PDB file of C-alpha atoms in Angstrom:
ATOM      1  CA  MET A 149     -20.149  23.122  62.304  1.00  0.00           C
ATOM      2  CA  ALA A 150     -19.003  26.051  64.519  1.00  0.00           C
ATOM      3  CA  LEU A 151     -16.331  23.968  65.798  1.00  0.00           C
ATOM      4  CA  ILE A 152     -15.177  23.425  62.287  1.00  0.00           C
ATOM      5  CA  ARG A 153     -15.438  26.965  61.300  1.00  0.00           C
ATOM      6  CA  ALA A 154     -13.657  28.019  64.665  1.00  0.00           C
ATOM      7  CA  LEU A 155     -10.845  25.680  63.763  1.00  0.00           C
ATOM      8  CA  GLY A 156     -10.641  27.092  60.152  1.00  0.00           C
ATOM      9  CA  VAL A 157     -10.295  30.641  61.497  1.00  0.00           C
ATOM     10  CA  ILE A 158      -7.471  29.550  64.094  1.00  0.00           C
ATOM     11  CA  LEU A 159      -5.474  27.899  61.179  1.00  0.00           C
ATOM     12  CA  ALA A 160      -5.807  30.934  59.033  1.00  0.00           C
ATOM     13  CA  LEU A 161      -4.677  33.130  61.607  1.00  0.00           C
ATOM     14  CA  SER A 162      -1.803  30.913  62.601  1.00  0.00           C
ATOM     15  CA  PHE A 163      -0.781  30.986  59.123  1.00  0.00           C
ATOM     16  CA  LEU A 164      -0.953  34.733  58.762  1.00  0.00           C
ATOM     17  CA  LEU A 165       0.811  35.422  62.016  1.00  0.00           C
ATOM     18  CA  ASN A 166       3.605  32.855  61.234  1.00  0.00           C
ATOM     19  CA  MET A 167       4.117  34.289  57.848  1.00  0.00           C
ATOM     20  CA  ALA A 168       4.361  37.728  59.507  1.00  0.00           C
ATOM     21  CA  MET A 169       6.937  36.413  61.853  1.00  0.00           C
ATOM     22  CA  PHE A 170       9.036  34.779  58.932  1.00  0.00           C
ATOM     23  CA  THR A 171       8.783  38.095  56.966  1.00  0.00           C
ATOM     24  CA  VAL A 172      10.027  40.107  59.917  1.00  0.00           C
ATOM     25  CA  THR A 173      12.725  37.900  61.333  1.00  0.00           C
ATOM     26  CA  ASN A 174      13.688  35.889  58.350  1.00  0.00           C
ATOM     27  CA  GLN A 175      14.094  32.639  60.452  1.00  0.00           C
ATOM     28  CA  PRO A 176      13.093  29.527  58.672  1.00  0.00           C
ATOM     29  CA  HIS A 177      11.374  27.850  61.584  1.00  0.00           C
ATOM     30  CA  TRP A 178       8.467  30.397  61.309  1.00  0.00           C
ATOM     31  CA  ARG A 179       8.003  29.390  57.797  1.00  0.00           C
ATOM     32  CA  GLN A 180       7.893  25.902  58.590  1.00  0.00           C
ATOM     33  CA  TRP A 181       5.386  26.593  61.146  1.00  0.00           C
ATOM     34  CA  ALA A 182       3.096  28.630  58.665  1.00  0.00           C
ATOM     35  CA  MET A 183       3.449  25.647  56.058  1.00  0.00           C
ATOM     36  CA  LEU A 184       2.300  23.296  58.924  1.00  0.00           C
ATOM     37  CA  SER A 185      -0.712  25.293  59.762  1.00  0.00           C
ATOM     38  CA  LEU A 186      -1.684  25.803  56.002  1.00  0.00           C
ATOM     39  CA  ARG A 187      -1.348  21.957  55.376  1.00  0.00           C
ATOM     40  CA  TRP A 188      -3.674  21.136  58.368  1.00  0.00           C
ATOM     41  CA  ALA A 189      -6.059  24.004  57.039  1.00  0.00           C
ATOM     42  CA  VAL A 190      -6.159  22.301  53.565  1.00  0.00           C
ATOM     43  CA  VAL A 191      -6.845  18.864  55.214  1.00  0.00           C
ATOM     44  CA  LEU A 192      -9.702  20.397  57.197  1.00  0.00           C
ATOM     45  CA  GLY A 193     -10.991  21.970  54.025  1.00  0.00           C
ATOM     46  CA  LEU A 194     -10.814  18.634  52.197  1.00  0.00           C
ATOM     47  CA  CYS A 195     -12.654  16.877  55.351  1.00  0.00           C
ATOM     48  CA  VAL A 196     -15.389  19.543  55.294  1.00  0.00           C
ATOM     49  CA  ILE A 197     -15.806  19.009  51.527  1.00  0.00           C
ATOM     50  CA  GLY A 198     -16.101  15.334  52.003  1.00  0.00           C
ATOM     51  CA  LEU A 199     -18.778  15.818  54.746  1.00  0.00           C
ATOM     52  CA  PHE A 200     -20.804  17.902  52.200  1.00  0.00           C
ATOM     53  CA  VAL A 201     -20.459  15.342  49.712  1.00  0.00           C
ATOM     54  CA  LEU A 202     -21.367  12.493  51.977  1.00  0.00           C
ATOM     55  CA  ARG A 203     -24.169  14.335  53.339  1.00  0.00           C
ATOM     56  CA  ARG A 204     -25.608  15.037  49.806  1.00  0.00           C
ATOM     57  CA  ALA A 205     -24.760  11.277  48.836  1.00  0.00           C
ATOM     58  CA  ALA A 206     -27.146  10.042  51.575  1.00  0.00           C
ATOM     59  CA  VAL A 207     -30.074  11.697  50.128  1.00  0.00           C
ATOM     60  CA  PHE A 208     -29.877   9.366  46.993  1.00  0.00           C
ATOM     61  CA  VAL A 209     -29.236   6.133  49.210  1.00  0.00           C
TER      62      VAL A 209
END
């Protein structure tokens, strides 16, 4: 669980830093990197929610 939390923090910081670099330099590749890290953060969040649902559903089986 700590690994998943650390990955979430790393992805959030990556998004913020890349968007800051895009704002400062106005180069589109920084925005692309920011959107890529945001996309993976959303995937990670959906996986965590899925794990919680599966863990909760195991109680009813």
